[in-house]
Tab-separated table of C-alpha atoms in Angstrom:
chain	number	residue	atom	x	y	z
R	1	MET	CA	-18.141	-4.993	13.404
R	2	ILE	CA	-14.522	-5.834	14.207
R	3	PHE	CA	-13.318	-9.385	13.556
R	4	TYR	CA	-10.419	-10.672	15.615
R	5	LYS	CA	-8.702	-13.583	13.898
R	6	THR	CA	-7.702	-16.942	15.305
R	7	ASP	CA	-4.050	-17.949	14.998
R	8	GLU	CA	-5.100	-20.339	12.224
R	9	GLU	CA	-6.774	-17.509	10.328
R	10	VAL	CA	-3.719	-15.302	10.755
R	11	ALA	CA	-1.598	-18.089	9.250
R	12	LEU	CA	-3.912	-18.257	6.230
R	13	MET	CA	-3.794	-14.482	5.875
R	14	GLN	CA	-0.012	-14.597	5.896
R	15	ILE	CA	-0.187	-16.918	2.866
R	16	SER	CA	-2.392	-14.394	1.060
R	17	ALA	CA	-0.149	-11.500	2.061
R	18	ARG	CA	2.939	-13.384	0.944
R	19	LEU	CA	1.393	-13.958	-2.487
R	20	VAL	CA	0.813	-10.213	-2.829
R	21	SER	CA	4.470	-9.624	-1.951
R	22	GLU	CA	5.542	-12.233	-4.504
R	23	THR	CA	3.381	-10.548	-7.144
R	24	LEU	CA	4.928	-7.161	-6.392
R	25	SER	CA	8.354	-8.791	-6.606
R	26	GLU	CA	7.547	-10.123	-10.093
R	27	ILE	CA	6.370	-6.653	-11.091
R	28	ALA	CA	9.605	-5.127	-9.772
R	29	LYS	CA	11.562	-7.330	-12.173
R	30	ILE	CA	9.945	-5.856	-15.313
R	31	LEU	CA	9.507	-2.166	-14.505
R	32	ARG	CA	11.350	0.106	-16.925
R	33	PRO	CA	10.908	3.269	-18.991
R	34	GLY	CA	8.618	2.603	-21.961
R	35	LEU	CA	6.565	-0.088	-20.224
R	36	ALA	CA	2.796	0.382	-20.503
R	37	THR	CA	1.006	0.043	-17.163
R	38	ILE	CA	-1.533	-2.342	-18.713
R	39	GLU	CA	1.345	-4.820	-19.136
R	40	ILE	CA	1.888	-4.717	-15.374
R	41	ASP	CA	-1.785	-5.528	-14.872
R	42	LYS	CA	-1.565	-8.467	-17.284
R	43	LEU	CA	1.511	-9.927	-15.592
R	44	ALA	CA	0.006	-9.586	-12.115
R	45	ASN	CA	-3.294	-11.200	-13.084
R	46	GLU	CA	-1.578	-14.186	-14.696
R	47	PHE	CA	0.783	-14.631	-11.734
R	48	ILE	CA	-2.036	-14.497	-9.180
R	49	LEU	CA	-4.201	-16.985	-11.115
R	50	ASP	CA	-1.242	-19.316	-11.609
R	51	HIS	CA	-0.799	-19.419	-7.833
R	52	GLY	CA	-4.312	-20.541	-7.029
R	53	ALA	CA	-5.772	-17.165	-6.090
R	54	VAL	CA	-7.890	-14.461	-7.678
R	55	PRO	CA	-7.322	-10.679	-7.802
R	56	SER	CA	-9.264	-8.885	-5.065
R	57	PHE	CA	-9.720	-5.672	-7.010
R	58	PHE	CA	-11.213	-6.928	-10.274
R	59	ASN	CA	-14.880	-5.835	-10.412
R	60	TYR	CA	-14.725	-4.680	-6.783
R	61	ASN	CA	-17.488	-2.060	-6.780
R	62	GLY	CA	-17.027	-1.985	-10.542
R	63	PHE	CA	-13.246	-1.455	-10.607
R	64	PRO	CA	-12.287	-2.572	-14.142
R	65	HIS	CA	-8.719	-3.808	-13.632
R	66	HIS	CA	-6.837	-6.467	-11.665
R	67	ILE	CA	-4.372	-4.188	-9.852
R	68	ILE	CA	-3.915	-0.471	-9.215
R	69	THR	CA	-1.118	1.543	-10.844
R	70	SER	CA	-0.804	5.118	-9.586
R	71	VAL	CA	1.814	7.230	-11.365
R	72	ASN	CA	3.309	10.517	-10.095
R	73	ASP	CA	0.442	12.749	-8.898
R	74	VAL	CA	-2.052	9.873	-8.740
R	75	VAL	CA	-2.491	9.083	-5.052
R	76	VAL	CA	-4.489	5.840	-5.308
R	77	HIS	CA	-6.871	3.899	-7.574
R	78	GLY	CA	-5.066	4.618	-10.835
R	79	PHE	CA	-6.144	2.592	-13.883
R	80	PRO	CA	-3.568	0.524	-15.769
R	81	GLY	CA	-3.635	1.490	-19.440
R	82	SER	CA	-1.607	2.499	-22.482
R	83	GLU	CA	0.311	5.110	-20.485
R	84	THR	CA	4.035	4.274	-20.555
R	85	LEU	CA	6.480	4.841	-17.739
R	86	LYS	CA	9.180	7.492	-18.153
R	87	ASP	CA	12.565	8.039	-16.577
R	88	GLY	CA	12.023	9.854	-13.279
R	89	ASP	CA	8.455	8.626	-12.750
R	90	ILE	CA	7.268	7.100	-9.517
R	91	ILE	CA	4.621	4.394	-9.565
R	92	SER	CA	2.668	2.970	-6.667
R	93	VAL	CA	1.456	-0.553	-7.389
R	94	ASP	CA	-1.353	-1.805	-5.146
R	95	VAL	CA	-2.210	-5.512	-5.325
R	96	GLY	CA	-4.910	-7.587	-3.650
R	97	VAL	CA	-5.524	-11.329	-3.755
R	98	ILE	CA	-8.040	-13.771	-2.327
R	99	LYS	CA	-6.589	-17.158	-1.382
R	100	ASN	CA	-8.083	-19.711	1.005
R	101	GLY	CA	-10.970	-17.307	1.546
R	102	TYR	CA	-8.800	-14.486	2.918
R	103	HIS	CA	-7.494	-11.265	1.416
R	104	GLY	CA	-3.960	-9.981	1.155
R	105	ASP	CA	-3.684	-6.310	0.176
R	106	HIS	CA	-0.626	-4.094	0.102
R	107	ALA	CA	1.263	-1.587	-1.996
R	108	TYR	CA	4.778	-0.449	-2.856
R	109	THR	CA	6.076	2.675	-4.597
R	110	PHE	CA	8.859	2.265	-7.176
R	111	VAL	CA	11.154	4.932	-8.654
R	112	ILE	CA	11.793	4.560	-12.377
R	113	GLY	CA	15.304	5.617	-13.405
R	114	ASP	CA	16.694	8.861	-12.069
R	115	ALA	CA	14.404	11.005	-9.932
R	116	SER	CA	15.184	14.209	-8.088
R	117	GLU	CA	16.463	14.100	-4.513
R	118	GLU	CA	13.203	15.813	-3.529
R	119	ILE	CA	11.235	12.821	-4.828
R	120	LEU	CA	13.618	10.271	-3.335
R	121	LYS	CA	13.279	11.906	0.075
R	122	LEU	CA	9.483	11.761	-0.178
R	123	VAL	CA	9.653	8.047	-1.014
R	124	ARG	CA	12.070	7.301	1.832
R	125	THR	CA	10.103	9.299	4.372
R	126	THR	CA	6.771	7.730	3.458
R	127	LYS	CA	8.255	4.243	3.693
R	128	GLU	CA	9.831	5.092	7.051
R	129	SER	CA	6.495	6.368	8.315
R	130	LEU	CA	4.848	3.047	7.506
R	131	TYR	CA	7.164	1.298	9.949
R	132	VAL	CA	6.801	4.094	12.491
R	133	GLY	CA	3.059	3.436	12.387
R	134	ILE	CA	3.505	-0.341	12.545
R	135	ASN	CA	5.564	0.083	15.717
R	136	GLU	CA	2.387	1.399	17.366
R	137	ALA	CA	0.220	-1.552	16.250
R	138	ILE	CA	0.598	-3.474	19.484
R	139	ALA	CA	-1.962	-4.707	22.006
R	140	GLY	CA	-2.803	-2.072	24.593
R	141	LYS	CA	-2.128	0.898	22.299
R	142	ARG	CA	-4.875	2.928	20.639
R	143	LEU	CA	-5.718	3.317	16.958
R	144	GLY	CA	-4.898	7.006	17.185
R	145	ASP	CA	-1.325	6.139	18.142
R	146	ILE	CA	-0.767	4.652	14.674
R	147	GLY	CA	-2.169	7.679	12.868
R	148	PHE	CA	-0.350	10.156	15.090
R	149	ALA	CA	3.005	8.472	14.487
R	150	ILE	CA	2.566	8.464	10.698
R	151	GLN	CA	1.278	12.027	10.605
R	152	HIS	CA	4.049	13.419	12.794
R	153	HIS	CA	6.817	11.671	10.850
R	154	ASN	CA	5.630	13.163	7.549
R	155	GLU	CA	4.376	16.583	8.571
R	156	LYS	CA	7.675	17.475	10.220
R	157	GLN	CA	9.118	17.236	6.681
R	158	GLY	CA	6.383	19.523	5.348
R	159	TYR	CA	4.466	16.815	3.479
R	160	GLY	CA	0.706	16.575	3.067
R	161	VAL	CA	-0.931	13.609	4.808
R	162	VAL	CA	-3.991	12.512	2.818
R	163	ARG	CA	-7.193	12.542	4.883
R	164	ASP	CA	-9.751	11.354	2.322
R	165	PHE	CA	-8.418	7.786	2.058
R	166	VAL	CA	-7.257	5.586	4.922
R	167	GLY	CA	-6.144	2.089	5.859
R	168	HIS	CA	-8.538	-0.569	7.083
R	169	GLY	CA	-9.138	-3.908	8.709
R	170	LEU	CA	-8.558	-6.981	6.560
R	171	GLY	CA	-9.837	-10.543	6.528
R	172	LYS	CA	-12.541	-12.431	4.652
R	173	SER	CA	-13.539	-9.011	3.325
R	174	MET	CA	-11.028	-6.639	1.788
R	175	HIS	CA	-12.297	-3.708	3.804
R	176	GLU	CA	-13.247	-4.480	7.377
R	177	ASP	CA	-13.543	-2.307	10.444
R	178	PRO	CA	-11.778	-0.374	11.772
R	179	GLN	CA	-10.674	2.382	9.453
R	180	VAL	CA	-7.004	3.220	10.018
R	181	PRO	CA	-6.306	6.915	9.355
R	182	ASN	CA	-2.762	8.153	8.729
R	183	TYR	CA	-3.398	11.029	11.119
R	184	GLY	CA	-4.739	11.146	14.632
R	185	LYS	CA	-4.366	11.990	18.287
R	186	ARG	CA	-2.081	9.976	20.506
R	187	GLY	CA	-4.002	7.838	23.019
R	188	SER	CA	-7.319	8.171	21.181
R	189	GLY	CA	-9.591	5.752	19.370
R	190	LEU	CA	-10.058	2.003	19.449
R	191	LEU	CA	-8.094	-0.031	21.993
R	192	LEU	CA	-5.926	-2.423	19.989
R	193	LYS	CA	-6.250	-6.117	20.847
R	194	GLU	CA	-4.329	-9.183	19.702
R	195	ASN	CA	-5.068	-10.712	16.300
R	196	LEU	CA	-6.674	-7.654	14.803
R	197	VAL	CA	-5.345	-7.578	11.233
R	198	LEU	CA	-4.868	-4.152	9.656
R	199	ALA	CA	-3.784	-2.790	6.298
R	200	ILE	CA	-1.703	0.222	7.314
R	201	GLU	CA	-1.071	2.453	4.305
R	202	PRO	CA	0.333	5.981	4.456
R	203	MET	CA	-0.526	8.078	1.387
R	204	ILE	CA	1.725	11.115	1.483
R	205	ASN	CA	1.879	14.098	-0.877
R	206	LEU	CA	4.871	16.266	-1.684
R	207	GLY	CA	2.577	19.288	-1.527
R	208	LYS	CA	-0.885	19.852	-0.117
R	209	LYS	CA	-2.876	17.066	1.531
R	210	ASP	CA	-5.932	17.756	-0.628
R	211	VAL	CA	-6.980	15.451	-3.475
R	212	PHE	CA	-9.719	15.121	-6.081
R	213	ILE	CA	-11.344	12.231	-7.942
R	214	GLU	CA	-11.342	12.221	-11.739
R	215	LYS	CA	-14.461	11.763	-13.860
R	216	ASP	CA	-13.849	7.999	-14.057
R	217	GLY	CA	-14.973	7.874	-10.430
R	218	TRP	CA	-11.783	6.143	-9.283
R	219	THR	CA	-8.507	7.901	-10.058
R	220	VAL	CA	-7.438	10.100	-7.135
R	221	ARG	CA	-4.964	12.915	-7.841
R	222	THR	CA	-3.268	15.555	-5.728
R	223	ILE	CA	-4.998	18.919	-5.937
R	224	ASP	CA	-1.750	20.715	-6.808
R	225	GLY	CA	-0.374	18.153	-9.273
R	226	LYS	CA	2.597	17.292	-7.067
R	227	PRO	CA	3.723	13.665	-6.618
R	228	SER	CA	2.259	11.298	-4.048
R	229	VAL	CA	3.717	8.141	-2.493
R	230	HIS	CA	1.868	5.103	-1.126
R	231	PHE	CA	3.236	2.197	0.907
R	232	GLU	CA	1.139	-0.496	2.607
R	233	HIS	CA	1.733	-3.536	4.818
R	234	ASP	CA	-0.623	-6.189	6.208
R	235	VAL	CA	-0.101	-6.224	9.965
R	236	CYS	CA	-1.407	-8.344	12.845
R	237	VAL	CA	-1.620	-6.689	16.260
R	238	LYS	CA	0.327	-8.627	18.897
R	239	LYS	CA	1.679	-8.026	22.386
R	240	GLY	CA	5.009	-6.244	22.441
R	241	LYS	CA	5.589	-6.121	18.666
R	242	ALA	CA	3.357	-6.164	15.610
R	243	PHE	CA	3.519	-9.161	13.279
R	244	ILE	CA	3.991	-8.061	9.648
R	245	LEU	CA	2.280	-10.588	7.379
R	246	SER	CA	3.579	-9.162	4.097
R	247	ASP	CA	7.222	-9.305	3.000
R	248	TYR	CA	8.966	-6.283	1.539
R	249	GLY	CA	12.289	-8.147	1.555
R	250	ILE	CA	11.573	-10.053	-1.649
R	251	ILE	CA	10.260	-6.894	-3.320
R	252	GLU	CA	13.355	-4.929	-2.328
R	253	ALA	CA	15.643	-7.692	-3.589
R	254	ALA	CA	13.994	-7.579	-7.020
R	255	GLU	CA	14.033	-3.776	-6.965
R	256	GLN	CA	17.776	-3.683	-6.283
R	257	ASN	CA	18.458	-6.179	-9.070
R	258	ASN	CA	16.615	-4.093	-11.668
R	259	VAL	CA	18.956	-1.478	-13.153
R	260	ASN	CA	15.923	0.552	-14.239
R	261	LEU	CA	14.829	1.178	-10.642
R	262	LYS	CA	16.242	3.425	-7.941
R	263	PHE	CA	16.283	1.729	-4.529
R	264	CYS	CA	15.427	4.151	-1.742
R	265	GLY	CA	16.098	1.929	1.271
């Protein structure tokens, strides 16, 4: 079942989305080589609780942590732990919160120190493709238009577009209908209507599109061990132009002020 939100609900969801962005901004301030990913989890949990919300991910279908930290070839659902970040790593941090009964859920990929131009291009292209997809999230378009735009933008660079994991609707539940693939056929699928809220989240691999799940039942890695990048925004379908509920601006400001991070635009 698809739930279209009222304007009042969209306003509440923007508050939740903004808190996710603020959490990611706080994380951006501390990222550095030598930092254990479990410390990122601890900071995020404390920040979310201090702001009158709770982490969406903790105990969700048994997930044992408060946020997701996916490093290098981990596509999604990476566990925070004792692993420490190294110069040249990339880390996707995915955060979810519940505030006022509604979920915010989005992700951002950070570059630690100096990475190769090949990696920086992958990060830039994936981030660009997120906005290319968002440009299609307008009333009167079709769901396939979003996926087609993201797929085309990445595949023309030779990247693998993950098929096994997709974006989704968002609201009182973290995962609502419809699913939002990062691939598709232009003009196909669900007709988009106003006040449908979507989490659009390209997951793009430097190499092959194929992935596998580790024995922990959660951690998803690229089949060829090559890096993967993940960006995600919370978006409300509107007439003429999509309304982005989350705020990358505050994340990017913190990223640019951290000498340990490479800003990719």
